[in-house]
Structures are given as C-alpha cells and as structure tokens.
Coordinates of N, CA and C in Angstrom, one line a residue:
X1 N 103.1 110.0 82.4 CA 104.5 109.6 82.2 C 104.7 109.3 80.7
X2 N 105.9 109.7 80.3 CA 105.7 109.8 79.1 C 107.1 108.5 78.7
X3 N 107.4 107.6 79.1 CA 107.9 106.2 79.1 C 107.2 105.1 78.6
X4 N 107.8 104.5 77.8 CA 107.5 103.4 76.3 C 106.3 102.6 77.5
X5 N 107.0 102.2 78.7 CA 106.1 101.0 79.7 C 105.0 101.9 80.1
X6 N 104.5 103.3 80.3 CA 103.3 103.6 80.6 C 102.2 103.5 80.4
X7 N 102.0 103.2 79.0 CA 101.2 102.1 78.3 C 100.5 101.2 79.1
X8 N 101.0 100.1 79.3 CA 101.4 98.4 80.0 C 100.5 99.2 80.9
X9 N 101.4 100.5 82.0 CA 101.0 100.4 83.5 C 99.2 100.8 83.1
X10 N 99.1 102.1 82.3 CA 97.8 102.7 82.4 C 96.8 101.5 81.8
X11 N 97.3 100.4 81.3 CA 96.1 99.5 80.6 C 95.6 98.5 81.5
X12 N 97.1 98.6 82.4 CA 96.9 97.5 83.5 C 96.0 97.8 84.5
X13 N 96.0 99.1 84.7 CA 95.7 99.8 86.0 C 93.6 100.3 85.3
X14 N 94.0 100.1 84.1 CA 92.2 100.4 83.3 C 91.5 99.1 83.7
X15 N 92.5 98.2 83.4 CA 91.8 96.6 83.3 C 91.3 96.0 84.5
X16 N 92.0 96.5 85.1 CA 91.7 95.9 86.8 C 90.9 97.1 87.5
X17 N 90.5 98.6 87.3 CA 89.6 98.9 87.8 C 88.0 98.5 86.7
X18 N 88.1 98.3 86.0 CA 87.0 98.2 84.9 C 86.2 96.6 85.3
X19 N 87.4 95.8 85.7 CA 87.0 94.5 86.3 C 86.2 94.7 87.6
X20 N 86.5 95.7 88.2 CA 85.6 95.6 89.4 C 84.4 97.1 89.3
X21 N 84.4 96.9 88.1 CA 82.8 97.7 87.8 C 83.0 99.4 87.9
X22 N 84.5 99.9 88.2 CA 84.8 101.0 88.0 C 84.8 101.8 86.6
X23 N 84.4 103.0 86.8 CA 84.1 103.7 85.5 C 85.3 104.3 84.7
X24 N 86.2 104.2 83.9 CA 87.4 104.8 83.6 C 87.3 106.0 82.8
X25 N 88.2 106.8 82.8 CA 88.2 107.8 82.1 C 89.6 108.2 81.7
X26 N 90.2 107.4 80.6 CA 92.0 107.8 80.6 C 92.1 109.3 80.1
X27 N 93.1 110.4 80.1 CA 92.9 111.5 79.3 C 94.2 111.7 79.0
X28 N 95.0 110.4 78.9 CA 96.2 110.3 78.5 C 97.8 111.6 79.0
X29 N 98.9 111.8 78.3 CA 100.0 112.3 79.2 C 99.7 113.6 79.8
X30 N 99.7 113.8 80.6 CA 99.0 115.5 81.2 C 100.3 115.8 82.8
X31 N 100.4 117.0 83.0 CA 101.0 117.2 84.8 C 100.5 116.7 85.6
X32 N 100.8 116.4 86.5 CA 100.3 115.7 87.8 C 99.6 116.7 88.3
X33 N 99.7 118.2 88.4 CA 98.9 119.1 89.0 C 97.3 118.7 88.5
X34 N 97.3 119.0 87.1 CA 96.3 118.8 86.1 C 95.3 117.5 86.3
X35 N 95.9 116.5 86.9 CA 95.5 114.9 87.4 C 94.2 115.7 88.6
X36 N 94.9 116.2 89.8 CA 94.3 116.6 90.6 C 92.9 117.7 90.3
X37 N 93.2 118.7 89.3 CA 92.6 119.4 88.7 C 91.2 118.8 88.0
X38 N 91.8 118.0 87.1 CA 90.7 116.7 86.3 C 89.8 116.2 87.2
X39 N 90.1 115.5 88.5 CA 89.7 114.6 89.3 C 89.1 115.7 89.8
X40 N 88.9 116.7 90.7 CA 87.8 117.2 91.0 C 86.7 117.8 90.5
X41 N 87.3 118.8 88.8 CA 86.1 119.0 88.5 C 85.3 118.2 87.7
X42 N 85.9 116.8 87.1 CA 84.6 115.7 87.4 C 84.1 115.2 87.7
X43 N 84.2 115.4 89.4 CA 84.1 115.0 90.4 C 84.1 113.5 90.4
X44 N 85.4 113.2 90.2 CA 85.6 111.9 90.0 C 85.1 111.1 91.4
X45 N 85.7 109.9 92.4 CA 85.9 109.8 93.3 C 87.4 109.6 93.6
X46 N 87.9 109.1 92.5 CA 89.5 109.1 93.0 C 90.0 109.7 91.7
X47 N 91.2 110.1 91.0 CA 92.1 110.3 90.3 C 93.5 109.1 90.5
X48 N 94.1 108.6 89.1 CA 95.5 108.0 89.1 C 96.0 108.3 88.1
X49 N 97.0 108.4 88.7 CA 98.1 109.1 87.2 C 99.5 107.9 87.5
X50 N 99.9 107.5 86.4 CA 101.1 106.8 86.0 C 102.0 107.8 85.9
X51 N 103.4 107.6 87.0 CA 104.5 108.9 86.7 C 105.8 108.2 87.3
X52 N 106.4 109.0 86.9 CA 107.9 108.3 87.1 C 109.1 109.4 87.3
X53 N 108.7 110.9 87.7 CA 109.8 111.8 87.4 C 111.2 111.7 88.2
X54 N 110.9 111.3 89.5 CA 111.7 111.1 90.1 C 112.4 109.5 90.4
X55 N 111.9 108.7 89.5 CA 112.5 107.3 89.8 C 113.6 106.9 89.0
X56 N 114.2 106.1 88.6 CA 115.4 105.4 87.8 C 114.0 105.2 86.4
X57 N 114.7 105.8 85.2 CA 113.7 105.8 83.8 C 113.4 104.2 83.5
X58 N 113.9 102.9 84.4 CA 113.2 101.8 84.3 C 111.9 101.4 85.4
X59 N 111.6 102.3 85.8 CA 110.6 102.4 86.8 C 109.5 103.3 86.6
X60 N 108.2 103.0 87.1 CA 107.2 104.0 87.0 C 106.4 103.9 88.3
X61 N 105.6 105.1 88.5 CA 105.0 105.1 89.6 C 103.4 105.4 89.6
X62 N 102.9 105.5 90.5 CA 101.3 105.7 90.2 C 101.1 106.4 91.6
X63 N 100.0 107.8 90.8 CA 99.9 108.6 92.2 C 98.3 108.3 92.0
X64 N 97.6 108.8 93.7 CA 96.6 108.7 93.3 C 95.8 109.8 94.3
X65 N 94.7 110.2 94.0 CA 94.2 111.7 94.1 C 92.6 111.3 94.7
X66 N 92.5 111.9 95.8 CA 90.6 112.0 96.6 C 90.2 112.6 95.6
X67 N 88.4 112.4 95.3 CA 88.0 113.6 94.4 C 87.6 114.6 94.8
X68 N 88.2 115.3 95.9 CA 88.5 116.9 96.0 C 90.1 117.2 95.2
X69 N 90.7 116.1 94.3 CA 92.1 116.6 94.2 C 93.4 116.4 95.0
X70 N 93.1 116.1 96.2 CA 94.5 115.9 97.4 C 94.5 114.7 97.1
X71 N 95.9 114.6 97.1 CA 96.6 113.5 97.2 C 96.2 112.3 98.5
X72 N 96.2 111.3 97.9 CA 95.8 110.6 99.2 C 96.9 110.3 100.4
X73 N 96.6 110.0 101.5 CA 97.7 110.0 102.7 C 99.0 108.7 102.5
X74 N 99.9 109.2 103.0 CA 101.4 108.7 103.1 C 100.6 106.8 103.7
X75 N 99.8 106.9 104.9 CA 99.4 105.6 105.2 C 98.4 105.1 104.3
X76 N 97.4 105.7 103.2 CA 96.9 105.1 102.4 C 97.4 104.5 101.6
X77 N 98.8 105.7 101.1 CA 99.9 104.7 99.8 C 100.6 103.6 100.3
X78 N 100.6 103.4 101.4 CA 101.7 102.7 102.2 C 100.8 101.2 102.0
X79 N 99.4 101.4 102.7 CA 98.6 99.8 102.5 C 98.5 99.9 101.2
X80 N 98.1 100.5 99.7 CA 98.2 100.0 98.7 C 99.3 99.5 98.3
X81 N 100.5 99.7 98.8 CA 102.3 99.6 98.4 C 101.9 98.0 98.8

C-alpha cells in the first residue's frame, strides 16, 4: 500500500513479529498477487502484505498468505480480526 500510514503499519507489524523471534523479510510496495508469489518461492511460512485498495484512503488492511501462497481462510482472518 502505497499510503503515508503504511509505514507505521509495516514497522508495527516487523516489530511485533521480530519480538516473538520471527524472521522478517520486508520487500517493500509490490501487488498482492506478487505477496503470494514471494511467500512461496521462499518458502516462507506465512506471507503479509499491508493494503488498503478497497477501504476508505484513511484505513489500511493486512492480508495474509500460507507459504504455498493461498490466502489464509475467511475463519482464520476472522480470529485474528
């Protein structure tokens, strides 16, 4: 997401996986397809991307990706919501 606050979100979202001994890898504004893309063939374990295309431009959102690339499930986002 290419919004002044995505910053904030992607340092927030570094700081608090890095706190719990997660390994980060930011590769800064890219497609969401490309998120999915990235996350498998480094075989990440997860993928997150900061995005906002469809929200009100004072909001952002965070998607997050299995590392085969799929999106994770409607009830996964739902308990991290």
């Amino acid at each position: 997401d290419s919004r002044r606050s995505a910053g904030m979100v992607e340092s927030a979202l570094a700081a608090g996986l890095l706190a719990m001994r997660v390994d980060v890898q930011l590769l800064g504004p890219l497609p969401t397809p490309a998120c999915a893309i990235v996350t498998r063939s480094l075989k990440a374990d997860l993928g997150v991307m900061v995005t906002a295309s469809h929200n009100p431009y004072t909001d952002n959102g965070v998607k997050f990706f299995w590392g085969d690339g799929h999106k994770i499930s409607n009830e996964d986002e739902a308990a991290i919501e």
